[in-house]
Tab-separated table of C-alpha atoms in Angstrom:
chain	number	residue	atom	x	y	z
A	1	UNK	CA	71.661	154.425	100.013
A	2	UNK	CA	72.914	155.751	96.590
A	3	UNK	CA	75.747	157.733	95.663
A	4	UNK	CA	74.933	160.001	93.269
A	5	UNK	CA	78.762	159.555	91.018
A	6	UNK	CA	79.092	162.617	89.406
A	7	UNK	CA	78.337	165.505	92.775
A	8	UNK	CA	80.100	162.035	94.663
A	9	UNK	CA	76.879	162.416	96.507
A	10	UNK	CA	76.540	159.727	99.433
A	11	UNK	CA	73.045	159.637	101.013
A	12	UNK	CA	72.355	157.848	104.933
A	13	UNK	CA	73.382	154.784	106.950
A	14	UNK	CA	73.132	154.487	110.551
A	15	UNK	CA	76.621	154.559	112.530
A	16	UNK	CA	77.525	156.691	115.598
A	17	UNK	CA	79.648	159.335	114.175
A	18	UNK	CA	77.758	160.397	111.353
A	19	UNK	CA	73.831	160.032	110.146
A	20	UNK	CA	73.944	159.868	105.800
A	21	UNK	CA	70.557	159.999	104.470
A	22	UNK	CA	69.976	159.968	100.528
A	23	UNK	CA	68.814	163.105	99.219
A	24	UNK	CA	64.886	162.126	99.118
A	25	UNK	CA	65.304	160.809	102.680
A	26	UNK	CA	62.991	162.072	105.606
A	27	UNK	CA	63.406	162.534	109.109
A	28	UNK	CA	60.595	163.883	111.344
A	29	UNK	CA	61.019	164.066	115.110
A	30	UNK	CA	58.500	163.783	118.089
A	31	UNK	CA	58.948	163.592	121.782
A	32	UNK	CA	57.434	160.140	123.720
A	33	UNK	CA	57.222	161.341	127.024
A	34	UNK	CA	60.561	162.541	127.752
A	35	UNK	CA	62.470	160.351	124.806
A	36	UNK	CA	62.631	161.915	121.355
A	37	UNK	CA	61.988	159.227	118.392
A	38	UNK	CA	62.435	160.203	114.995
A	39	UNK	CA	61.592	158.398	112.046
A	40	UNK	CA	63.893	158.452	108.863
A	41	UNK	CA	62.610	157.720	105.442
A	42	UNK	CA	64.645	157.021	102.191
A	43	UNK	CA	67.546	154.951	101.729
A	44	UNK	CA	70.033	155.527	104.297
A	45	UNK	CA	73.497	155.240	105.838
A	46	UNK	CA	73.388	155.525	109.549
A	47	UNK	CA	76.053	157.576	110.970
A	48	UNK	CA	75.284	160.222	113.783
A	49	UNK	CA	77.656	163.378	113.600
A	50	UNK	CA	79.887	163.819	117.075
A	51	UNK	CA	79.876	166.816	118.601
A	52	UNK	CA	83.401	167.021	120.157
A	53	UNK	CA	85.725	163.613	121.034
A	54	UNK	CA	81.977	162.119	121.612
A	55	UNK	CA	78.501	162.698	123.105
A	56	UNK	CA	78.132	162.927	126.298
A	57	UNK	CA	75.903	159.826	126.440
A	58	UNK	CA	78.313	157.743	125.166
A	59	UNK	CA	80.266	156.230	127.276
A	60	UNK	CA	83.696	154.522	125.618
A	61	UNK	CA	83.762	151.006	124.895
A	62	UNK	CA	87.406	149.680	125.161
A	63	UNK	CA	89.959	148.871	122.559
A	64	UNK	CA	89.567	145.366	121.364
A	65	UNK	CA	93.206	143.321	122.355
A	66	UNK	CA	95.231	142.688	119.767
A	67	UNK	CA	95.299	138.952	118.214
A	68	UNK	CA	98.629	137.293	116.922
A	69	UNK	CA	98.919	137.048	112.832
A	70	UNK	CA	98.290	132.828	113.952
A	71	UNK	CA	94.656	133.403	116.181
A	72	UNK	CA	93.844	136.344	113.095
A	73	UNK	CA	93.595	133.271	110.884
A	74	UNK	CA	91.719	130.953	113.315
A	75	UNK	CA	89.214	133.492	113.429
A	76	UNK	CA	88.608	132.617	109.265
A	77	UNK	CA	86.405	130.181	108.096
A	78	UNK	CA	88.239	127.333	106.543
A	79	UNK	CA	86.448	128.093	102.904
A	80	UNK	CA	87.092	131.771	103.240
A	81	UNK	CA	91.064	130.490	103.485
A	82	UNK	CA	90.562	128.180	100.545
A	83	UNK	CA	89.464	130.978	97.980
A	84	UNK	CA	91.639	132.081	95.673
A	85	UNK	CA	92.180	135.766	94.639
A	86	UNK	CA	91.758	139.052	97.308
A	87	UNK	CA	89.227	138.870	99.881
A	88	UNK	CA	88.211	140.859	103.449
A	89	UNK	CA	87.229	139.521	106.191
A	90	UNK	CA	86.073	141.835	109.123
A	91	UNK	CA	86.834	140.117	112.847
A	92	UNK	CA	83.457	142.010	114.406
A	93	UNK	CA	84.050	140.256	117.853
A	94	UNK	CA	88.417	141.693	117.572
A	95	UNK	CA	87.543	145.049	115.728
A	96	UNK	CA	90.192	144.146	113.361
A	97	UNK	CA	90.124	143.750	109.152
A	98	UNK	CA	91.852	141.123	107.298
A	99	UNK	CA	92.847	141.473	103.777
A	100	UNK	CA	93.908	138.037	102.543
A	101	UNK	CA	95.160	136.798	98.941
A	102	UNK	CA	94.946	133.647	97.890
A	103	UNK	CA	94.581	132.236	101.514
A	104	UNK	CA	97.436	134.311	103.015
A	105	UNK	CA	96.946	137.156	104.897
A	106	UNK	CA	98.352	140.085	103.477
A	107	UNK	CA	97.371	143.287	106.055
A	108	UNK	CA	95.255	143.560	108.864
A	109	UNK	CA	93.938	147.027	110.392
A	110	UNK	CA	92.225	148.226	113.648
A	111	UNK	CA	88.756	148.872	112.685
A	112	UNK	CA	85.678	150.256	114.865
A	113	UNK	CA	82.414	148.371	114.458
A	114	UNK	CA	78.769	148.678	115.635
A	115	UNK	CA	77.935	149.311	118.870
A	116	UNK	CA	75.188	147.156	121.421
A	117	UNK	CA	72.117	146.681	119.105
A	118	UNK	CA	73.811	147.792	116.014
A	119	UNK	CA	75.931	145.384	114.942
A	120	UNK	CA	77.947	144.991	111.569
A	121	UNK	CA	76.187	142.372	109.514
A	122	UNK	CA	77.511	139.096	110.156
A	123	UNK	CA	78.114	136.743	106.832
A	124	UNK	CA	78.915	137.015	103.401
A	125	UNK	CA	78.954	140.019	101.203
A	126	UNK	CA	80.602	141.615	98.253
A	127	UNK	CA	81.799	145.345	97.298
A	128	UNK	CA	78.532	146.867	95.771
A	129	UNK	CA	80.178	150.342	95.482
A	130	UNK	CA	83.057	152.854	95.815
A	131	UNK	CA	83.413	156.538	96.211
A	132	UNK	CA	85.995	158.945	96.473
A	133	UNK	CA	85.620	162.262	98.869
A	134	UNK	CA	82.098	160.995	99.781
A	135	UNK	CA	79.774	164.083	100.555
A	136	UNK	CA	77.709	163.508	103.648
A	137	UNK	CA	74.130	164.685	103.682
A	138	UNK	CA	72.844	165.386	107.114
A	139	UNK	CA	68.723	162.968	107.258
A	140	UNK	CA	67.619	166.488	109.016
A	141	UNK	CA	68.961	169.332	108.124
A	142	UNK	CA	69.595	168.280	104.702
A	143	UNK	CA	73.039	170.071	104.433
A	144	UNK	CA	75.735	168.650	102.228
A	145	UNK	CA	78.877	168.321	103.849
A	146	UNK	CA	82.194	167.373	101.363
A	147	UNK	CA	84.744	165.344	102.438
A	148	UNK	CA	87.678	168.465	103.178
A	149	UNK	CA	84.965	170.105	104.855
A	150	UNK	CA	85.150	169.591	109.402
A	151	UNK	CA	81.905	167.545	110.473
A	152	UNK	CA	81.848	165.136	107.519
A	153	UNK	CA	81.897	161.744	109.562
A	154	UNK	CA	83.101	159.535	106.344
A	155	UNK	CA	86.516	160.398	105.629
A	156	UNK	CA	87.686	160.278	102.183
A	157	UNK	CA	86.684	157.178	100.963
A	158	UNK	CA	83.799	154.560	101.034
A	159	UNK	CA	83.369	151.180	99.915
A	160	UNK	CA	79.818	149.779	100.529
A	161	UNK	CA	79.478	146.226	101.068
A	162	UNK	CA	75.778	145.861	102.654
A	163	UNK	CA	72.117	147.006	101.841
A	164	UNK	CA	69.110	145.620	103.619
A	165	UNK	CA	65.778	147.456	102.518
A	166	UNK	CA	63.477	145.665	106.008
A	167	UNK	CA	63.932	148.728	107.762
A	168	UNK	CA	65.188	149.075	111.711
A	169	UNK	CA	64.102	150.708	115.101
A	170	UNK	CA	66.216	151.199	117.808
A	171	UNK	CA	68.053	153.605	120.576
A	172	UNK	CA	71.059	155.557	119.422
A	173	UNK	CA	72.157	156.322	122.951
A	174	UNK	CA	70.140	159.992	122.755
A	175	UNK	CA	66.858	159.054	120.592
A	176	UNK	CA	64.699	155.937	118.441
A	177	UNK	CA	65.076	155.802	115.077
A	178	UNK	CA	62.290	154.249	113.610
A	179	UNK	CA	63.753	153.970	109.350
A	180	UNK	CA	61.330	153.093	107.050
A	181	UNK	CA	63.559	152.131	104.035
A	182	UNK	CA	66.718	151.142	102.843
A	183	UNK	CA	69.947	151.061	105.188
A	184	UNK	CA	73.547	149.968	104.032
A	185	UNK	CA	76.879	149.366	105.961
A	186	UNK	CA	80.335	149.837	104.522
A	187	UNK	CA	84.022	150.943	105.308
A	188	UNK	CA	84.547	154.680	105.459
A	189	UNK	CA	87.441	156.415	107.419
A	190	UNK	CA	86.838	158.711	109.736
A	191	UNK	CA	88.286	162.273	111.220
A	192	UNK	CA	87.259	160.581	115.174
A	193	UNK	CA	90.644	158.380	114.931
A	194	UNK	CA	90.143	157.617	118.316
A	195	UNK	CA	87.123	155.232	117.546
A	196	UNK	CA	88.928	153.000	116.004
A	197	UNK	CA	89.495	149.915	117.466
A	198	UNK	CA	86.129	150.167	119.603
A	199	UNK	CA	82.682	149.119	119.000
A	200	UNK	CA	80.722	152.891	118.873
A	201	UNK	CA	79.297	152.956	115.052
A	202	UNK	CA	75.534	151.872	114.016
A	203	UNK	CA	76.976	149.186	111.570
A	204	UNK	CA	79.418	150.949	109.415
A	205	UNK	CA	82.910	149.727	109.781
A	206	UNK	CA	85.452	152.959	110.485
A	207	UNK	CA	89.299	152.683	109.328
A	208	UNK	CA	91.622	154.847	110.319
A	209	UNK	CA	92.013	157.248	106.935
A	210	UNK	CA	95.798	155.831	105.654
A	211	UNK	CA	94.208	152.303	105.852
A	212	UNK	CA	91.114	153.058	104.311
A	213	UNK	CA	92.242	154.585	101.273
A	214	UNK	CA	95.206	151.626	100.798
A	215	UNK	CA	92.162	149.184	101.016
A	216	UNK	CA	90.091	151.641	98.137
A	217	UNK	CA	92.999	150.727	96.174
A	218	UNK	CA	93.128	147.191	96.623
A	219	UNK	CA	89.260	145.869	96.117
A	220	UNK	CA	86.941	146.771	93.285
A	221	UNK	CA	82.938	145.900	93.238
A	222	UNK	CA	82.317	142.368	93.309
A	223	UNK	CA	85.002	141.707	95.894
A	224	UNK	CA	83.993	139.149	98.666
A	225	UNK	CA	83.615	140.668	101.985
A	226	UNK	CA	83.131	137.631	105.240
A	227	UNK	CA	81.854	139.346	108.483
A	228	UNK	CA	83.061	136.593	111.674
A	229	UNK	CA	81.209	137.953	114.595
């Protein structure tokens, strides 16, 4: 996926509430007997727009339980706590992110993560990117959607932390997707606040819109980002 800086373009990754495609991404659709599958070409960001509080063939995954600050850190891996400096580190199995500075944790914030057969990317990454007022361009249609505008499933802010260019299939609760290209993960917030806190995305890790823009603030590319699932 590649945000085009100076439109703030942001092109696809797969997630359940929205479906970013880059601009020279491709998505053709056929029917398999009585299952759609469409393929999606380009560099992408996963993230299926809802149609209401969610699609009818979702069903809701619960809220994560809430840890104590103490089992928070016991979910960190002793040489994350060791590091000097800011890092994140996303609890996939608690929904929950960590921001910690020089070993101590500093915040921590609800988060929603992928869903059954989507999952965040577990291990170690770093920041590759940051973008205010994101504009979301729909892998079909190819309409461009700003941030203000109702229907734009990223929020105001997005901080990319994971491309893989291998290429994915699988069932997005109504349809295959069969991408042939590039797909990246990152934080985003999100105008579906009731998400957070569940696992419903295709990878992409949703903050509620106050927390995502405080973390914007804090990390800048190159920051280390640990995914514990």
């Amino acid at each position: 996926m590649r945000f085009q800086k100076p439109a703030q373009l942001m092109p696809a990754a797969l997630l359940t509430a929205s479906l970013l495609t880059a601009a020279a991404g491709v998505a053709s659709g056929q029917e398999v007997g009585e299952t759609l599958r469409t393929e999606v070409k380009g560099e992408i960001l996963v993230e299926a727009p809802e149609e209401g509080p969610k699609r009818k063939s979702d069903p809701i995954p619960p809220l994560a339980i809430p840890l104590s600050d103490a089992a928070s850190l016991a979910r960190v891996p002793s040489d994350v706590m060791e590091r000097d400096g800011l890092q994140l580190v996303l609890d996939r199995k608690h929904h929950q992110l960590l921001v910690l500075r020089d070993g101590r944790m500093t915040r921590r914030f609800p988060a929603a993560v992928g869903t059954t057969g989507w999952e965040t990317p577990a291990g170690r990454f770093r920041v590759f990117e940051k973008v205010k007022k994101p504009v979301w361009t729909h892998p079909v249609s190819g309409d461009l959607v700003d941030a203000e505008s109702e229907g734009n499933p990223l929020g105001s802010r997005w901080i990319g932390f994971y491309r893989d260019c291998n290429g994915r299939s699988g069932w997005d609760g109504e349809q295959y997707l069969d991408i042939n290209g590039c797909t990246v993960a990152g934080f985003h917030g999100t105008p579906y606040r009731w998400t957070v806190g569940r696992a419903v995305s295709h990878g992409c890790v949703r903050l509620y819109e106050e927390n995502v823009q405080e973390v914007f603030d804090l990390v800048r590319v190159g920051t280390q980002v640990t995914v514990v699932p």
